[in-house]
């Protein structure tokens, strides 16, 4: 990709806009985690910088997220007796994330079905809008998430702040109606931020502002832990690492869907892990790919890792003495900007076609959306993937069973031209053929016994032909063993033909053919014909 002045301008706007938007969020998450407000901004800088430099998603912004905040609060209250022990857990989680990336675990997230991605994207958009309703009206953000915001809404309406409402409405209007031809010169979120802030500082001064920001760099926190603590810390560190990995990779999917690019999941996990290691060493809270920051960055023009670096450096500058210029910015300005961002995240393209979706796809999408809003993103995606996988398996079952052929073979056809095998009964079929083709998995394995088992009992010899089989999972392999047992119980002789590659490896690994004599496992059907003749003649 060519990097020019226009791209750099977009990265600068994206980095600064996402930094200002993320600043109050990072401070709030730091407080909510139990590590303190400064830990939130330390984490936003460390994770944001190193995940951008070493990560695998071009436009992703990383930092403290709701799920990591909740997890950290639990770790502090149940697994750590001091701040240093809690930070050791963060460092361990980062090391585990790096290991997951090195082991190439991250690539499996690309198999997430579109209805699941659409469900959690729309859910995220709704969450952003629900959370911003309170600051839009001049009330403080609820620490209990979107459901807490809804419960606090009556109180916010009763104590409506006219100044905040006016500033937020103006910021929202600018982001909606800012001419597209001017987006290249200055993105709408940045104009809304400047205009809304000026009005809030000079005229409508009654709106709540961001407030004080901690200054100065943190010292390195490094304490050698005991072996006992490390063993006990391993479990929460694994949970934190998995939660951060899933969070980050789901945000990467959101970034991909908005930019048309494709992230590198394993590289992203390495970058996130390095960021969390550094954050833990410098007294910061753990982080992950932040959907709000990422979307804000993309909408403001950020398109490369440079935007993430600029965001981290901007936050670092605030720590080093420039925070006074951000402190008077009204929360309502950010609420107005985020309202438009939340609206744009909702997958309207698919929601407007909801009446055309198949019922099983509709169920998965709506379930994922609802769980994202009511429970949390990780639970929503986990259950969405499970239900989508079950639906997919149900569809595969029919296709896979259609590729299995179980037919009787007439003796006069099978032994045609062979001396001594002249057939008196033209309809005699002592040999059966079971041809297993293509792919056989857990989806179809349950039905194989009922489909084929009855046919096996009707013959004296059954040939299992794997010549056209390409893949066999462990479930299907064990069902093959059951079919061999059915043949044994019916005194039906078995011949196996054409085992090769991964299919042969799976059959051999599970020792499925231990009851079949070695001389009856052959590579060609012609050899199977001779073995079948010997069996019938004896």
Coordinates of C-alpha atoms in Angstrom, one line a residue:
X1 CA 0.0 0.0 0.0
X2 CA 1.3 3.4 -1.0
X3 CA 1.8 5.7 2.0
X4 CA 1.4 9.4 1.1
X5 CA 0.5 12.8 2.6
X6 CA -3.2 12.1 2.4
X7 CA -2.9 8.8 4.2
X8 CA -0.7 10.4 6.9
X9 CA -3.3 13.2 7.3
X10 CA -6.0 10.5 7.8
X11 CA -3.9 8.7 10.4
X12 CA -3.2 11.9 12.3
X13 CA -6.9 12.8 12.4
X14 CA -7.9 9.2 13.3
X15 CA -5.2 8.9 16.0
X16 CA -6.0 12.2 17.7
X17 CA -9.8 11.8 17.5
X18 CA -9.7 8.3 18.8
X19 CA -7.3 9.4 21.6
X20 CA -9.6 12.2 22.8
X21 CA -12.7 9.9 22.5
X22 CA -10.9 7.1 24.4
X23 CA -9.4 9.3 27.1
X24 CA -12.4 9.5 29.5
X25 CA -13.2 5.9 28.8
X26 CA -9.7 4.8 29.8
X27 CA -9.8 6.9 32.9
X28 CA -13.2 5.4 33.8
X29 CA -12.1 1.8 33.1
X30 CA -9.0 2.3 35.3
X31 CA -11.2 3.3 38.2
X32 CA -13.6 0.5 37.6
X33 CA -10.9 -2.1 37.4
X34 CA -9.6 -1.2 40.9
X35 CA -6.1 -0.2 39.6
X36 CA -6.9 3.5 39.5
X37 CA -7.5 6.1 36.8
X38 CA -3.9 6.4 35.9
X39 CA -3.7 2.6 35.2
X40 CA -6.4 3.1 32.5
X41 CA -4.4 5.7 30.6
X42 CA -1.1 3.8 31.1
X43 CA -2.8 0.7 29.6
X44 CA -4.2 2.7 26.7
X45 CA -0.7 4.0 25.9
X46 CA 1.2 0.7 26.3
X47 CA -1.2 -1.7 24.7
X48 CA -2.2 0.9 22.0
X49 CA 1.4 1.5 21.0
X50 CA 2.8 -2.0 20.9
X51 CA -0.3 -3.7 19.5
X52 CA -0.2 -1.2 16.6
X53 CA 3.5 -1.7 16.0
X54 CA 3.6 -5.5 16.3
X55 CA -0.1 -6.4 15.6
X56 CA -1.7 -7.7 12.5
X57 CA -4.7 -5.4 12.0
X58 CA -3.8 -2.2 10.1
X59 CA -6.4 0.2 11.5
X60 CA -7.1 -1.3 14.9
X61 CA -6.9 0.7 18.1
X62 CA -6.2 -1.1 21.3
X63 CA -6.6 -0.2 25.0
X64 CA -8.8 -0.9 28.0
X65 CA -12.1 -2.6 27.2
X66 CA -15.2 -3.4 29.2
X67 CA -14.6 -7.1 29.3
X68 CA -11.0 -6.7 30.4
X69 CA -12.0 -4.2 33.0
X70 CA -14.5 -6.6 34.6
X71 CA -12.0 -9.4 34.4
X72 CA -9.3 -7.3 36.1
X73 CA -11.7 -6.2 38.9
X74 CA -12.4 -9.9 39.6
X75 CA -8.7 -10.8 39.6
X76 CA -7.9 -8.0 42.1
X77 CA -10.7 -9.0 44.4
X78 CA -10.1 -12.8 44.3
X79 CA -6.6 -13.7 43.1
X80 CA -4.3 -10.9 44.1
X81 CA -3.4 -9.5 47.5
X82 CA -1.5 -6.5 46.2
X83 CA -1.1 -4.3 43.2
X84 CA 2.1 -5.9 42.2
X85 CA 0.5 -9.4 42.2
X86 CA -2.3 -8.1 40.0
X87 CA 0.2 -6.7 37.6
X88 CA 2.1 -10.0 37.5
X89 CA -1.2 -11.6 36.3
X90 CA -1.4 -9.0 33.5
X91 CA 2.2 -9.8 32.4
X92 CA 1.5 -13.6 32.5
X93 CA -1.7 -13.0 30.4
X94 CA 0.5 -11.1 27.8
X95 CA 3.0 -14.0 27.6
X96 CA 0.2 -16.5 27.1
X97 CA -1.2 -14.3 24.2
X98 CA 2.2 -14.3 22.6
X99 CA 2.3 -18.0 22.9
X100 CA -1.2 -18.4 21.3
X101 CA 0.0 -16.3 18.4
X102 CA 3.2 -18.3 17.9
X103 CA 1.1 -21.5 18.0
X104 CA -1.2 -20.0 15.2
X105 CA -4.4 -20.2 17.2
X106 CA -5.7 -16.9 16.1
X107 CA -6.4 -18.0 12.5
X108 CA -9.5 -20.0 13.5
X109 CA -11.5 -16.8 14.2
X110 CA -11.8 -16.2 10.4
X111 CA -14.3 -19.0 10.2
X112 CA -16.9 -16.9 12.2
X113 CA -20.1 -16.9 10.1
X114 CA -21.3 -13.5 8.8
X115 CA -24.6 -13.7 10.7
X116 CA -22.6 -13.9 13.9
X117 CA -20.4 -11.0 12.9
X118 CA -23.5 -9.0 11.9
X119 CA -25.2 -9.8 15.2
X120 CA -22.4 -8.7 17.4
X121 CA -21.6 -5.6 15.3
X122 CA -25.2 -4.4 15.5
X123 CA -25.2 -5.2 19.2
X124 CA -22.0 -3.2 19.7
X125 CA -23.6 -0.2 17.9
X126 CA -26.7 -0.4 20.1
X127 CA -24.5 -0.6 23.2
X128 CA -22.5 2.5 22.2
X129 CA -25.7 4.4 21.7
X130 CA -27.3 3.2 24.9
X131 CA -24.2 4.1 27.0
X132 CA -24.0 7.6 25.5
X133 CA -27.6 8.5 26.2
X134 CA -26.7 9.6 29.8
X135 CA -23.8 11.9 28.9
X136 CA -25.9 13.2 26.0
X137 CA -28.4 14.4 28.6
X138 CA -25.7 15.7 30.9
X139 CA -25.6 12.8 33.4
X140 CA -22.6 10.7 34.3
X141 CA -22.0 7.4 32.4
X142 CA -23.4 4.3 34.2
X143 CA -20.7 1.8 35.4
X144 CA -23.2 -1.0 34.8
X145 CA -23.1 -0.8 31.0
X146 CA -26.1 -0.5 28.6
X147 CA -28.7 -2.0 31.0
X148 CA -27.5 0.3 33.8
X149 CA -27.9 3.2 31.4
X150 CA -31.5 2.3 30.7
X151 CA -32.2 2.0 34.4
X152 CA -30.7 5.4 35.0
X153 CA -32.5 7.1 32.1
X154 CA -35.6 8.3 34.1
X155 CA -33.3 10.1 36.6
X156 CA -31.2 11.6 33.7
X157 CA -34.4 13.0 32.1
X158 CA -35.5 14.4 35.4
X159 CA -32.2 16.2 35.9
X160 CA -31.7 17.1 32.3
X161 CA -28.8 19.5 31.6
X162 CA -29.8 21.9 28.8
X163 CA -26.2 22.9 28.0
X164 CA -25.1 19.3 27.6
X165 CA -28.1 18.4 25.5
X166 CA -27.5 21.4 23.2
X167 CA -23.8 20.6 22.8
X168 CA -24.4 16.9 22.2
X169 CA -27.2 17.7 19.6
X170 CA -24.9 20.1 17.8
X171 CA -22.0 17.6 17.7
X172 CA -24.4 14.9 16.4
X173 CA -25.8 17.2 13.8
X174 CA -22.3 18.0 12.5
X175 CA -21.3 14.4 12.2
X176 CA -24.5 13.7 10.3
X177 CA -24.7 16.7 8.0
X178 CA -21.0 17.5 7.4
X179 CA -20.5 17.6 3.6
X180 CA -18.8 14.5 2.2
X181 CA -16.6 16.6 -0.1
X182 CA -15.1 18.2 3.0
X183 CA -14.2 15.0 4.7
X184 CA -10.9 14.9 2.9
X185 CA -9.9 18.2 4.5
X186 CA -11.2 17.5 8.0
X187 CA -13.3 14.6 9.2
X188 CA -16.7 15.3 10.7
X189 CA -15.8 13.9 14.2
X190 CA -12.9 16.2 14.5
X191 CA -14.9 19.3 13.5
X192 CA -17.7 18.3 15.9
X193 CA -15.1 17.9 18.7
X194 CA -13.6 21.4 18.0
X195 CA -16.9 23.2 17.5
X196 CA -18.6 21.5 20.5
X197 CA -15.7 22.1 22.8
X198 CA -15.4 25.8 21.9
X199 CA -19.1 26.4 22.5
X200 CA -18.9 24.4 25.8
X201 CA -15.9 26.3 27.0
X202 CA -17.0 29.8 26.0
X203 CA -20.8 29.8 26.2
X204 CA -22.6 26.7 27.5
X205 CA -20.3 26.2 30.5
X206 CA -22.8 24.2 32.5
X207 CA -22.0 20.9 30.7
X208 CA -19.9 18.4 32.6
X209 CA -16.3 18.2 31.3
X210 CA -13.6 15.5 31.2
X211 CA -11.8 16.9 34.3
X212 CA -8.4 16.3 35.7
X213 CA -5.9 14.0 34.0
X214 CA -3.0 12.3 35.8
X215 CA 0.4 13.5 34.7
X216 CA 3.9 12.0 34.6
X217 CA 5.4 8.6 33.6
X218 CA 4.9 5.5 35.8
X219 CA 7.8 3.6 37.2
X220 CA 8.5 0.0 36.2
X221 CA 6.8 -2.4 38.6
X222 CA 8.8 -5.6 38.7
X223 CA 8.6 -8.0 41.6
X224 CA 9.8 -11.6 41.5
X225 CA 6.8 -13.7 42.4
X226 CA 6.9 -16.9 44.4
X227 CA 6.3 -20.3 42.7
X228 CA 3.1 -20.8 44.7
X229 CA 1.7 -17.5 43.5
X230 CA 2.6 -18.2 39.9
X231 CA 0.8 -21.5 40.0
X232 CA -2.3 -19.8 41.4
X233 CA -2.0 -16.9 39.0
X234 CA -1.9 -19.2 35.9
X235 CA -5.7 -19.8 35.8
X236 CA -6.8 -16.1 36.0
X237 CA -4.0 -15.2 33.5
X238 CA -5.3 -17.8 31.0
X239 CA -8.8 -16.4 31.4
X240 CA -7.5 -12.9 30.9
X241 CA -5.5 -13.9 27.9
X242 CA -8.3 -15.8 26.2
X243 CA -10.8 -12.9 26.9
X244 CA -8.4 -10.3 25.5
X245 CA -7.6 -12.5 22.4
X246 CA -11.2 -13.1 21.6
X247 CA -12.0 -9.4 22.2
X248 CA -9.2 -8.3 19.9
X249 CA -9.9 -10.7 17.1
X250 CA -13.6 -9.8 17.0
X251 CA -12.7 -6.2 16.8
X252 CA -10.3 -7.1 14.0
X253 CA -13.3 -8.6 12.1
X254 CA -15.2 -5.3 12.7
X255 CA -12.2 -3.4 11.2
X256 CA -12.0 -5.8 8.2
X257 CA -15.7 -5.4 7.5
X258 CA -15.4 -1.6 7.5
X259 CA -12.1 -1.3 5.5
X260 CA -12.3 -4.2 3.2
X261 CA -8.9 -5.4 4.4
X262 CA -7.9 -8.7 6.0
X263 CA -6.1 -8.9 9.3
X264 CA -3.4 -11.4 10.4
X265 CA -4.9 -13.0 13.5
X266 CA -1.7 -14.7 14.8
X267 CA 0.4 -11.6 14.4
X268 CA -2.4 -9.6 16.1
X269 CA -2.2 -11.9 19.2
X270 CA 1.5 -11.5 19.4
X271 CA 1.1 -7.7 19.3
X272 CA -1.6 -7.7 21.9
X273 CA 0.5 -9.9 24.1
X274 CA 3.5 -7.7 23.9
X275 CA 1.3 -4.7 24.7
X276 CA -0.1 -6.4 27.8
X277 CA 3.4 -7.4 29.0
X278 CA 4.6 -3.8 28.8
X279 CA 1.4 -2.5 30.3
X280 CA 1.7 -4.8 33.3
X281 CA 5.4 -3.8 33.8
X282 CA 4.4 -0.1 33.8
X283 CA 1.5 -0.4 36.2
X284 CA -1.2 -0.3 33.5
X285 CA -4.3 -2.3 33.2
X286 CA -4.7 -5.0 30.5
X287 CA -6.2 -4.1 27.2
X288 CA -7.4 -5.6 23.9
X289 CA -8.7 -4.4 20.5
X290 CA -11.2 -1.6 21.4
X291 CA -14.2 -1.5 19.1
X292 CA -15.2 2.1 19.8
X293 CA -11.6 3.4 19.4
X294 CA -11.1 1.3 16.2
X295 CA -14.4 2.5 14.6
X296 CA -13.7 6.1 15.6
X297 CA -10.2 5.9 14.1
X298 CA -11.5 4.4 10.8
X299 CA -14.3 6.9 10.5
X300 CA -11.9 9.8 11.2
X301 CA -9.6 8.6 8.4
X302 CA -7.1 6.3 10.1
X303 CA -6.1 3.4 7.9
X304 CA -2.6 2.2 9.0
X305 CA -0.8 1.3 12.2
X306 CA 0.6 4.9 12.3
X307 CA -2.8 6.1 13.6
X308 CA -2.5 3.8 16.6
X309 CA 1.0 5.0 17.2
X310 CA -0.1 8.7 17.0
X311 CA -2.9 8.0 19.4
X312 CA -0.5 6.5 21.9
X313 CA 1.9 9.4 21.6
X314 CA -0.9 11.9 21.9
X315 CA -2.0 10.2 25.2
X316 CA 1.6 10.2 26.3
X317 CA 1.9 13.9 25.6
X318 CA -1.2 14.5 27.8
X319 CA 0.6 12.6 30.6
X320 CA 3.7 14.8 30.2
X321 CA 1.9 18.1 30.7
X322 CA -0.6 18.9 28.0
X323 CA -3.6 17.4 29.8
X324 CA -4.9 20.9 30.8
X325 CA -5.9 21.5 27.1
X326 CA -8.2 18.4 27.1
X327 CA -9.7 18.7 30.7
X328 CA -12.3 21.3 29.7
X329 CA -13.8 19.3 26.8
X330 CA -17.4 18.5 27.6
X331 CA -18.5 14.9 27.8
X332 CA -21.5 15.8 25.7
X333 CA -19.3 16.5 22.7
X334 CA -18.0 12.9 22.8
X335 CA -21.5 11.6 23.4
X336 CA -22.8 13.3 20.2
X337 CA -19.9 11.9 18.1
X338 CA -20.3 8.4 19.5
X339 CA -24.0 8.4 18.9
X340 CA -23.3 8.7 15.1
X341 CA -20.5 6.1 15.4
X342 CA -22.9 3.7 17.1
X343 CA -25.5 4.2 14.4
X344 CA -23.0 3.5 11.7
X345 CA -21.7 0.3 13.3
X346 CA -25.2 -1.3 13.2
X347 CA -25.3 -3.7 10.2
X348 CA -28.3 -2.0 8.5
X349 CA -27.4 -3.7 5.2
X350 CA -28.4 -7.1 6.6
X351 CA -31.1 -5.8 9.1
X352 CA -33.0 -4.3 6.2
X353 CA -33.1 -7.7 4.5
X354 CA -34.1 -9.5 7.7
X355 CA -37.4 -10.7 6.1
X356 CA -35.3 -12.5 3.4
X357 CA -33.1 -14.4 5.8
X358 CA -33.5 -18.1 6.4
X359 CA -35.0 -18.9 9.7
X360 CA -31.9 -20.6 11.2
X361 CA -29.7 -17.6 10.1
X362 CA -32.2 -15.2 11.5
X363 CA -32.2 -17.0 14.9
X364 CA -28.4 -16.9 15.1
X365 CA -28.2 -13.2 14.2
X366 CA -30.9 -12.0 16.6
X367 CA -29.6 -14.2 19.4
X368 CA -26.1 -12.9 19.0
X369 CA -27.3 -9.3 18.9
X370 CA -29.5 -9.7 22.0
X371 CA -26.8 -11.4 24.0
X372 CA -24.2 -8.8 23.0
X373 CA -26.5 -6.1 24.4
X374 CA -27.9 -7.9 27.5
X375 CA -25.0 -10.1 28.6
X376 CA -21.6 -9.5 26.9
X377 CA -19.8 -9.8 23.6
X378 CA -17.8 -13.0 24.4
X379 CA -20.8 -14.9 25.6
X380 CA -22.8 -13.8 22.6
X381 CA -20.2 -14.8 20.1
X382 CA -19.5 -18.2 21.8
X383 CA -23.2 -19.1 21.8
X384 CA -23.7 -17.7 18.3
X385 CA -20.8 -19.9 17.0
X386 CA -22.3 -23.0 18.7
X387 CA -25.7 -22.5 17.3
X388 CA -24.4 -21.6 13.8
X389 CA -22.1 -24.7 13.9
X390 CA -25.1 -26.9 14.8
X391 CA -27.1 -25.4 11.9
X392 CA -24.1 -25.9 9.6
X393 CA -23.7 -29.5 10.7
X394 CA -27.4 -30.2 10.1
X395 CA -27.0 -29.0 6.5
X396 CA -23.8 -31.0 6.0
X397 CA -25.4 -34.2 7.2
X398 CA -27.6 -34.5 4.1
X399 CA -24.8 -33.6 1.8
X400 CA -22.4 -36.1 3.3
X401 CA -24.9 -38.9 3.5
X402 CA -25.7 -38.4 -0.2
X403 CA -22.0 -39.1 -0.9
X404 CA -22.2 -42.5 0.7
X405 CA -23.3 -45.3 -1.6
X406 CA -24.4 -48.7 -0.3
X407 CA -25.5 -51.1 -3.0
X408 CA -25.6 -54.8 -3.6
X409 CA -23.5 -56.0 -6.5
X410 CA -24.9 -58.8 -8.7
X411 CA -22.5 -61.8 -8.9
X412 CA -22.8 -61.9 -12.6
X413 CA -21.6 -58.3 -12.8
X414 CA -18.9 -58.4 -10.1
X415 CA -17.4 -61.8 -11.2
X416 CA -18.1 -61.4 -14.9
X417 CA -15.7 -63.4 -17.1
X418 CA -14.1 -65.2 -14.1
X419 CA -13.7 -69.0 -14.6
X420 CA -15.5 -71.1 -12.1
X421 CA -17.9 -68.3 -11.1
X422 CA -20.7 -69.0 -13.5
X423 CA -23.9 -67.9 -11.8
X424 CA -27.1 -69.9 -12.0
X425 CA -29.2 -67.3 -10.3
X426 CA -29.0 -64.0 -12.3
X427 CA -30.3 -62.0 -9.3
X428 CA -27.8 -63.4 -6.8
X429 CA -25.9 -60.7 -5.0
X430 CA -23.6 -62.1 -2.3
X431 CA -21.3 -59.1 -2.3
X432 CA -22.2 -55.6 -1.1
X433 CA -20.4 -52.4 -1.8
X434 CA -20.1 -49.5 0.6
X435 CA -18.4 -46.5 -1.2
X436 CA -17.5 -43.7 1.1
X437 CA -16.7 -40.5 -0.8
X438 CA -15.6 -37.0 -0.1
X439 CA -15.9 -35.8 3.5
X440 CA -17.4 -37.7 6.4
X441 CA -17.6 -35.9 9.8
X442 CA -19.6 -35.8 13.0
X443 CA -22.4 -34.2 11.1
X444 CA -23.3 -37.4 9.2
X445 CA -21.6 -40.1 11.4
X446 CA -24.7 -40.6 13.6
X447 CA -26.8 -41.7 10.7
X448 CA -24.3 -43.9 9.0
X449 CA -25.1 -46.9 11.1
X450 CA -28.8 -46.7 10.5
X451 CA -28.4 -46.0 6.7
X452 CA -25.8 -48.7 6.0
X453 CA -26.1 -51.2 8.9
X454 CA -29.1 -53.0 7.6
X455 CA -27.6 -53.5 4.1
X456 CA -24.5 -55.1 5.5
X457 CA -26.4 -57.9 7.1
X458 CA -27.9 -58.9 3.7
X459 CA -24.5 -60.0 2.2
X460 CA -21.9 -62.6 2.7
X461 CA -19.1 -60.2 1.8
X462 CA -19.1 -56.4 2.1
X463 CA -16.4 -54.2 0.5
X464 CA -15.7 -50.8 2.1
X465 CA -14.3 -48.7 -0.7
X466 CA -12.4 -45.5 0.6
X467 CA -10.8 -44.7 -2.8
X468 CA -12.7 -41.4 -3.2
X469 CA -12.8 -40.5 0.5
X470 CA -10.9 -37.2 1.2
X471 CA -11.5 -36.6 4.9
X472 CA -12.7 -38.6 7.9
X473 CA -12.9 -37.1 11.4
X474 CA -12.7 -39.2 14.6
X475 CA -16.5 -39.4 15.0
X476 CA -16.9 -40.9 11.5
X477 CA -14.0 -43.3 12.1
X478 CA -15.5 -44.7 15.2
X479 CA -18.8 -45.2 13.3
X480 CA -16.9 -47.2 10.7
X481 CA -15.7 -49.4 13.6
X482 CA -19.4 -49.9 14.6
X483 CA -20.2 -50.9 11.0
X484 CA -17.4 -53.5 11.1
X485 CA -18.9 -54.8 14.3
X486 CA -22.3 -55.0 12.7
X487 CA -20.7 -57.1 9.9
X488 CA -19.0 -59.3 12.5
X489 CA -22.2 -60.0 14.3
X490 CA -23.9 -60.9 11.1
X491 CA -21.0 -63.2 10.0
X492 CA -20.4 -60.9 7.0
X493 CA -16.8 -60.8 5.8
X494 CA -15.2 -57.4 5.3
X495 CA -12.8 -56.2 2.7
X496 CA -11.3 -52.7 2.9
X497 CA -10.1 -50.9 -0.3
X498 CA -8.3 -47.7 -1.2
X499 CA -7.2 -46.3 2.2
X500 CA -4.7 -43.5 1.7
X501 CA -3.6 -40.1 3.1
X502 CA -5.3 -38.5 6.0
X503 CA -8.1 -41.1 5.9
X504 CA -5.7 -43.9 6.4
X505 CA -3.9 -42.0 9.1
X506 CA -7.1 -41.5 11.1
X507 CA -8.2 -45.1 10.7
X508 CA -4.8 -46.3 11.8
X509 CA -4.5 -43.9 14.7
X510 CA -7.8 -45.1 16.2
X511 CA -7.0 -48.8 15.3
X512 CA -10.4 -49.1 13.7
X513 CA -9.3 -52.2 11.5
X514 CA -8.0 -54.3 14.3
X515 CA -10.7 -56.9 13.7
X516 CA -10.0 -57.1 9.9
X517 CA -7.2 -59.5 8.7
X518 CA -4.3 -57.6 7.1
X519 CA -4.6 -59.6 3.8
X520 CA -8.1 -58.1 3.4
X521 CA -7.0 -54.5 3.4
X522 CA -6.0 -53.8 -0.2
X523 CA -5.3 -50.8 -2.5
X524 CA -7.3 -51.8 -5.6
X525 CA -10.8 -53.2 -6.3
X526 CA -9.4 -55.9 -8.6
X527 CA -7.5 -57.4 -5.6
X528 CA -10.7 -57.2 -3.5
X529 CA -12.5 -59.2 -6.2
X530 CA -10.1 -62.1 -5.9
X531 CA -10.3 -62.1 -2.1
X532 CA -14.1 -62.0 -2.2
X533 CA -14.0 -65.0 -4.6
X534 CA -11.8 -67.0 -2.2
X535 CA -14.1 -66.2 0.7
X536 CA -17.3 -67.3 -1.2
X537 CA -15.6 -70.5 -2.5
X538 CA -14.5 -71.5 1.0

